[in-house]
Amino acid sequence: MPTLTVNGKEVTVEKGSTVIQAAEKLGFDIPRYCYHPGLSIAGNCRMCLVEIEKFPKLQIACHTQVQDGMVVKTESDVVKKTREHILEFLLVNHPLDCPVCDQAGECWLQNYYMKHGLYDSRLDEDKVKKSKAVSIGPTVMLDSERCILCSRCVRFTDEITKTSELGIFNRGDHSEIGIYPGRELNNKYSGNVVDICPVGALTDKDFRFKCRVWYLKASPSVCTGCSMGCNIEIHYQLERKHIAGGDRVMRFKPRENEEVNKWWICDEGRYGYPFIDKNRIHKPCRRVPDPVSKDGQKDMSPIPWDKALDMAAQKIKEIPKDAWAVLASPQMTNEELYLAKKVFGDTLGLAISLVSPNREGYSDDFLIKADKNPNTRGAFELGYNVLKTQLEEMVRKAEAGKIRGLYVFGQDLYEFLKPETAEKIFGPCELLIFQGTNWNPTAARASLVLPSAVFAEQDGTFTNFQRRVQRIFKALEPMGESKPGWEILAGLSERAGRKLSYKETHEIFDEIAAAVPVFQGLTYTKIGKKGAVLA
């Protein structure tokens, strides 16, 4: 393991490490455009040039491997002067688009120019004109004039997706990024090229001109689109006056985690955020006869939370225990699943089953998994039967008229089952209680609706298919009068005669760690932002 000196500080790194990696270990940020830790080294932007003693000229830090005794300077006068000239060349043909560019506020050209730029340019030449605002696929727009030819996007499609839609065409200052003839950028991970583009050349159609980035806040979380549990950042805006349409969540971005998704997320997860703000259930509701309707049509009427929970507890007691079916969901957090079993199984004495609200879908050998639920593994580790035979048994029981009460967590049985099968369940059912986040046909059919918070509105944990427990963090306040699922269950338990003293979700998780052997020793602190694997 070689030891080197960077800006007067010594550091020991693994053999084969580069100068840029050694500098990062000491906290020195060497500017770069083409270098990305998840891609091969191109070394074409020259922004990371550093001075190394006994080397005749400056060296690129992204490619130069460290040697024992090496002495590196990243902020010497000659290095600073070289950076100014490199930025001057990169900006020779760059358009003055900053006021209208959607990358403004997170553009590396802007940031580096303010820190390292030569403010009085020596060049006064006509700029080379290139194509602007060209759609190159369903999700991405290309502005060739802004491109600095770092080649990150080309390497991503060659090395990560292996779909090779992008290339560099023409020569000299007429070189530009483009799509190969007859192709379009339409792979399952296309949105990542926008993340890794350091300038405004590639922009996201979904986010384009929706919100300026300085209005955004970011919160770490986990994607709920499949059992991989990719680490993400939720970018959201609390000041609704700045947002067209009033939506709070503006976009999802990947969050680095070497053990899970590295630096990437799939497009399905990236663009799967609208349900957080759309079609939400805002208040507890009960179904009552509509006095205006002559044909006895029923309608939903909002009621206070206390009355809703009182009604739920009372109705649960009125129907015999063996005539109840409680359907939990692998979309629920570990804390909610544990509490659901404790309340319905231990306190109320009802049988609780796990039903997946999502059919198995497309999968690949990279990030996308066929199981479209974030916590199937967590449910299994908490003692739930995750086999589909349980659902088949419930359907047979319903067809025989043995189910009079149904408590559903979030699932739309009309979508999951065939409509005629769902009707066989709902038909003889006297009471349907729906606890979930968004309106769907099952919620609309319910006798009582209890609105719960989405994953972005609460703390908790999911366990991905690797058995890695990962935290979700509360970014937003629950919409309307909705509550975190664990709070609803605690309120129901209290009315059933067993008061639970939880004030925060970490208290529930601590109880899980004490009660379930595979979770033993884990705490929210140990899980952190990167997750921890079960014993």
PDB file of N, CA, C and O in Angstrom, residues 247-276:
ATOM      1  N   ASP A 247     -47.429  20.400  -7.292  1.00  0.00           N
ATOM      2  CA  ASP A 247     -46.816  19.158  -6.831  1.00  0.00           C
ATOM      3  C   ASP A 247     -45.651  19.451  -5.902  1.00  0.00           C
ATOM      4  O   ASP A 247     -44.908  20.411  -6.084  1.00  0.00           O
ATOM      5  N   ARG A 248     -45.476  18.580  -4.909  1.00  0.00           N
ATOM      6  CA  ARG A 248     -44.373  18.755  -3.968  1.00  0.00           C
ATOM      7  C   ARG A 248     -43.098  18.066  -4.462  1.00  0.00           C
ATOM      8  O   ARG A 248     -42.020  18.636  -4.416  1.00  0.00           O
ATOM      9  N   VAL A 249     -43.222  16.834  -4.924  1.00  0.00           N
ATOM     10  CA  VAL A 249     -42.044  16.074  -5.370  1.00  0.00           C
ATOM     11  C   VAL A 249     -41.775  16.384  -6.840  1.00  0.00           C
ATOM     12  O   VAL A 249     -42.651  16.245  -7.693  1.00  0.00           O
ATOM     13  N   MET A 250     -40.547  16.807  -7.125  1.00  0.00           N
ATOM     14  CA  MET A 250     -40.176  17.194  -8.469  1.00  0.00           C
ATOM     15  C   MET A 250     -39.477  16.082  -9.241  1.00  0.00           C
ATOM     16  O   MET A 250     -39.618  15.966 -10.453  1.00  0.00           O
ATOM     17  N   ARG A 251     -38.679  15.270  -8.537  1.00  0.00           N
ATOM     18  CA  ARG A 251     -37.941  14.213  -9.241  1.00  0.00           C
ATOM     19  C   ARG A 251     -37.279  13.295  -8.223  1.00  0.00           C
ATOM     20  O   ARG A 251     -37.129  13.645  -7.048  1.00  0.00           O
ATOM     21  N   PHE A 252     -36.883  12.097  -8.693  1.00  0.00           N
ATOM     22  CA  PHE A 252     -36.015  11.192  -7.957  1.00  0.00           C
ATOM     23  C   PHE A 252     -34.651  11.201  -8.633  1.00  0.00           C
ATOM     24  O   PHE A 252     -34.552  11.233  -9.856  1.00  0.00           O
ATOM     25  N   LYS A 253     -33.606  11.164  -7.815  1.00  0.00           N
ATOM     26  CA  LYS A 253     -32.245  11.053  -8.332  1.00  0.00           C
ATOM     27  C   LYS A 253     -31.553   9.883  -7.642  1.00  0.00           C
ATOM     28  O   LYS A 253     -31.823   9.604  -6.465  1.00  0.00           O
ATOM     29  N   PRO A 254     -30.655   9.180  -8.341  1.00  0.00           N
ATOM     30  CA  PRO A 254     -29.943   8.076  -7.683  1.00  0.00           C
ATOM     31  C   PRO A 254     -28.997   8.579  -6.609  1.00  0.00           C
ATOM     32  O   PRO A 254     -28.430   9.673  -6.725  1.00  0.00           O
ATOM     33  N   ARG A 255     -28.862   7.775  -5.565  1.00  0.00           N
ATOM     34  CA  ARG A 255     -27.934   8.074  -4.473  1.00  0.00           C
ATOM     35  C   ARG A 255     -26.903   6.949  -4.419  1.00  0.00           C
ATOM     36  O   ARG A 255     -27.247   5.774  -4.429  1.00  0.00           O
ATOM     37  N   GLU A 256     -25.649   7.313  -4.345  1.00  0.00           N
ATOM     38  CA  GLU A 256     -24.567   6.316  -4.444  1.00  0.00           C
ATOM     39  C   GLU A 256     -24.618   5.311  -3.290  1.00  0.00           C
ATOM     40  O   GLU A 256     -24.679   5.681  -2.132  1.00  0.00           O
ATOM     41  N   ASN A 257     -24.600   4.036  -3.645  1.00  0.00           N
ATOM     42  CA  ASN A 257     -24.434   2.953  -2.681  1.00  0.00           C
ATOM     43  C   ASN A 257     -23.793   1.786  -3.425  1.00  0.00           C
ATOM     44  O   ASN A 257     -24.450   1.091  -4.196  1.00  0.00           O
ATOM     45  N   GLU A 258     -22.519   1.575  -3.198  1.00  0.00           N
ATOM     46  CA  GLU A 258     -21.745   0.553  -3.916  1.00  0.00           C
ATOM     47  C   GLU A 258     -22.345  -0.834  -3.761  1.00  0.00           C
ATOM     48  O   GLU A 258     -22.222  -1.685  -4.638  1.00  0.00           O
ATOM     49  N   GLU A 259     -22.998  -1.102  -2.617  1.00  0.00           N
ATOM     50  CA  GLU A 259     -23.492  -2.440  -2.334  1.00  0.00           C
ATOM     51  C   GLU A 259     -24.859  -2.727  -2.958  1.00  0.00           C
ATOM     52  O   GLU A 259     -25.293  -3.876  -2.973  1.00  0.00           O
ATOM     53  N   VAL A 260     -25.538  -1.704  -3.443  1.00  0.00           N
ATOM     54  CA  VAL A 260     -26.889  -1.909  -3.968  1.00  0.00           C
ATOM     55  C   VAL A 260     -26.966  -1.490  -5.429  1.00  0.00           C
ATOM     56  O   VAL A 260     -26.931  -2.322  -6.339  1.00  0.00           O
ATOM     57  N   ASN A 261     -27.078  -0.200  -5.680  1.00  0.00           N
ATOM     58  CA  ASN A 261     -27.295   0.279  -7.048  1.00  0.00           C
ATOM     59  C   ASN A 261     -26.116   1.068  -7.601  1.00  0.00           C
ATOM     60  O   ASN A 261     -26.223   1.630  -8.690  1.00  0.00           O
ATOM     61  N   LYS A 262     -25.013   1.115  -6.869  1.00  0.00           N
ATOM     62  CA  LYS A 262     -23.829   1.904  -7.258  1.00  0.00           C
ATOM     63  C   LYS A 262     -24.243   3.367  -7.467  1.00  0.00           C
ATOM     64  O   LYS A 262     -24.588   4.032  -6.520  1.00  0.00           O
ATOM     65  N   TRP A 263     -24.264   3.847  -8.735  1.00  0.00           N
ATOM     66  CA  TRP A 263     -24.610   5.256  -8.979  1.00  0.00           C
ATOM     67  C   TRP A 263     -25.876   5.393  -9.813  1.00  0.00           C
ATOM     68  O   TRP A 263     -26.206   6.489 -10.245  1.00  0.00           O
ATOM     69  N   TRP A 264     -26.611   4.292 -10.037  1.00  0.00           N
ATOM     70  CA  TRP A 264     -27.647   4.302 -11.064  1.00  0.00           C
ATOM     71  C   TRP A 264     -29.028   3.938 -10.510  1.00  0.00           C
ATOM     72  O   TRP A 264     -29.148   3.333  -9.449  1.00  0.00           O
ATOM     73  N   ILE A 265     -30.066   4.284 -11.259  1.00  0.00           N
ATOM     74  CA  ILE A 265     -31.420   3.760 -11.032  1.00  0.00           C
ATOM     75  C   ILE A 265     -32.072   3.561 -12.405  1.00  0.00           C
ATOM     76  O   ILE A 265     -31.670   4.182 -13.393  1.00  0.00           O
ATOM     77  N   CYS A 266     -33.090   2.709 -12.446  1.00  0.00           N
ATOM     78  CA  CYS A 266     -33.788   2.470 -13.705  1.00  0.00           C
ATOM     79  C   CYS A 266     -34.813   3.579 -13.946  1.00  0.00           C
ATOM     80  O   CYS A 266     -35.197   4.311 -13.028  1.00  0.00           O
ATOM     81  N   ASP A 267     -35.265   3.695 -15.189  1.00  0.00           N
ATOM     82  CA  ASP A 267     -36.229   4.740 -15.538  1.00  0.00           C
ATOM     83  C   ASP A 267     -37.577   4.521 -14.859  1.00  0.00           C
ATOM     84  O   ASP A 267     -38.269   5.474 -14.499  1.00  0.00           O
ATOM     85  N   GLU A 268     -37.974   3.248 -14.692  1.00  0.00           N
ATOM     86  CA  GLU A 268     -39.258   2.972 -14.059  1.00  0.00           C
ATOM     87  C   GLU A 268     -39.291   3.506 -12.632  1.00  0.00           C
ATOM     88  O   GLU A 268     -40.281   4.080 -12.188  1.00  0.00           O
ATOM     89  N   GLY A 269     -38.196   3.331 -11.909  1.00  0.00           N
ATOM     90  CA  GLY A 269     -38.116   3.882 -10.558  1.00  0.00           C
ATOM     91  C   GLY A 269     -37.989   5.397 -10.568  1.00  0.00           C
ATOM     92  O   GLY A 269     -38.600   6.091  -9.755  1.00  0.00           O
ATOM     93  N   ARG A 270     -37.207   5.916 -11.490  1.00  0.00           N
ATOM     94  CA  ARG A 270     -36.961   7.365 -11.568  1.00  0.00           C
ATOM     95  C   ARG A 270     -38.247   8.143 -11.802  1.00  0.00           C
ATOM     96  O   ARG A 270     -38.475   9.194 -11.197  1.00  0.00           O
ATOM     97  N   TYR A 271     -39.092   7.629 -12.691  1.00  0.00           N
ATOM     98  CA  TYR A 271     -40.304   8.371 -13.058  1.00  0.00           C
ATOM     99  C   TYR A 271     -41.546   7.831 -12.353  1.00  0.00           C
ATOM    100  O   TYR A 271     -42.669   8.136 -12.757  1.00  0.00           O
ATOM    101  N   GLY A 272     -41.354   7.077 -11.289  1.00  0.00           N
ATOM    102  CA  GLY A 272     -42.483   6.489 -10.583  1.00  0.00           C
ATOM    103  C   GLY A 272     -42.967   7.288  -9.390  1.00  0.00           C
ATOM    104  O   GLY A 272     -43.645   6.742  -8.516  1.00  0.00           O
ATOM    105  N   TYR A 273     -42.646   8.583  -9.328  1.00  0.00           N
ATOM    106  CA  TYR A 273     -42.967   9.386  -8.146  1.00  0.00           C
ATOM    107  C   TYR A 273     -44.338  10.063  -8.145  1.00  0.00           C
ATOM    108  O   TYR A 273     -44.803  10.507  -7.082  1.00  0.00           O
ATOM    109  N   PRO A 274     -45.071  10.200  -9.283  1.00  0.00           N
ATOM    110  CA  PRO A 274     -46.308  11.012  -9.253  1.00  0.00           C
ATOM    111  C   PRO A 274     -47.345  10.560  -8.241  1.00  0.00           C
ATOM    112  O   PRO A 274     -48.139  11.390  -7.764  1.00  0.00           O
ATOM    113  N   PHE A 275     -47.370   9.271  -7.873  1.00  0.00           N
ATOM    114  CA  PHE A 275     -48.393   8.810  -6.923  1.00  0.00           C
ATOM    115  C   PHE A 275     -48.267   9.481  -5.555  1.00  0.00           C
ATOM    116  O   PHE A 275     -49.219   9.480  -4.768  1.00  0.00           O
ATOM    117  N   ILE A 276     -47.117  10.082  -5.271  1.00  0.00           N
ATOM    118  CA  ILE A 276     -46.929  10.746  -3.975  1.00  0.00           C
ATOM    119  C   ILE A 276     -47.877  11.931  -3.825  1.00  0.00           C
ATOM    120  O   ILE A 276     -48.361  12.217  -2.724  1.00  0.00           O
TER     121      ILE A 276
END
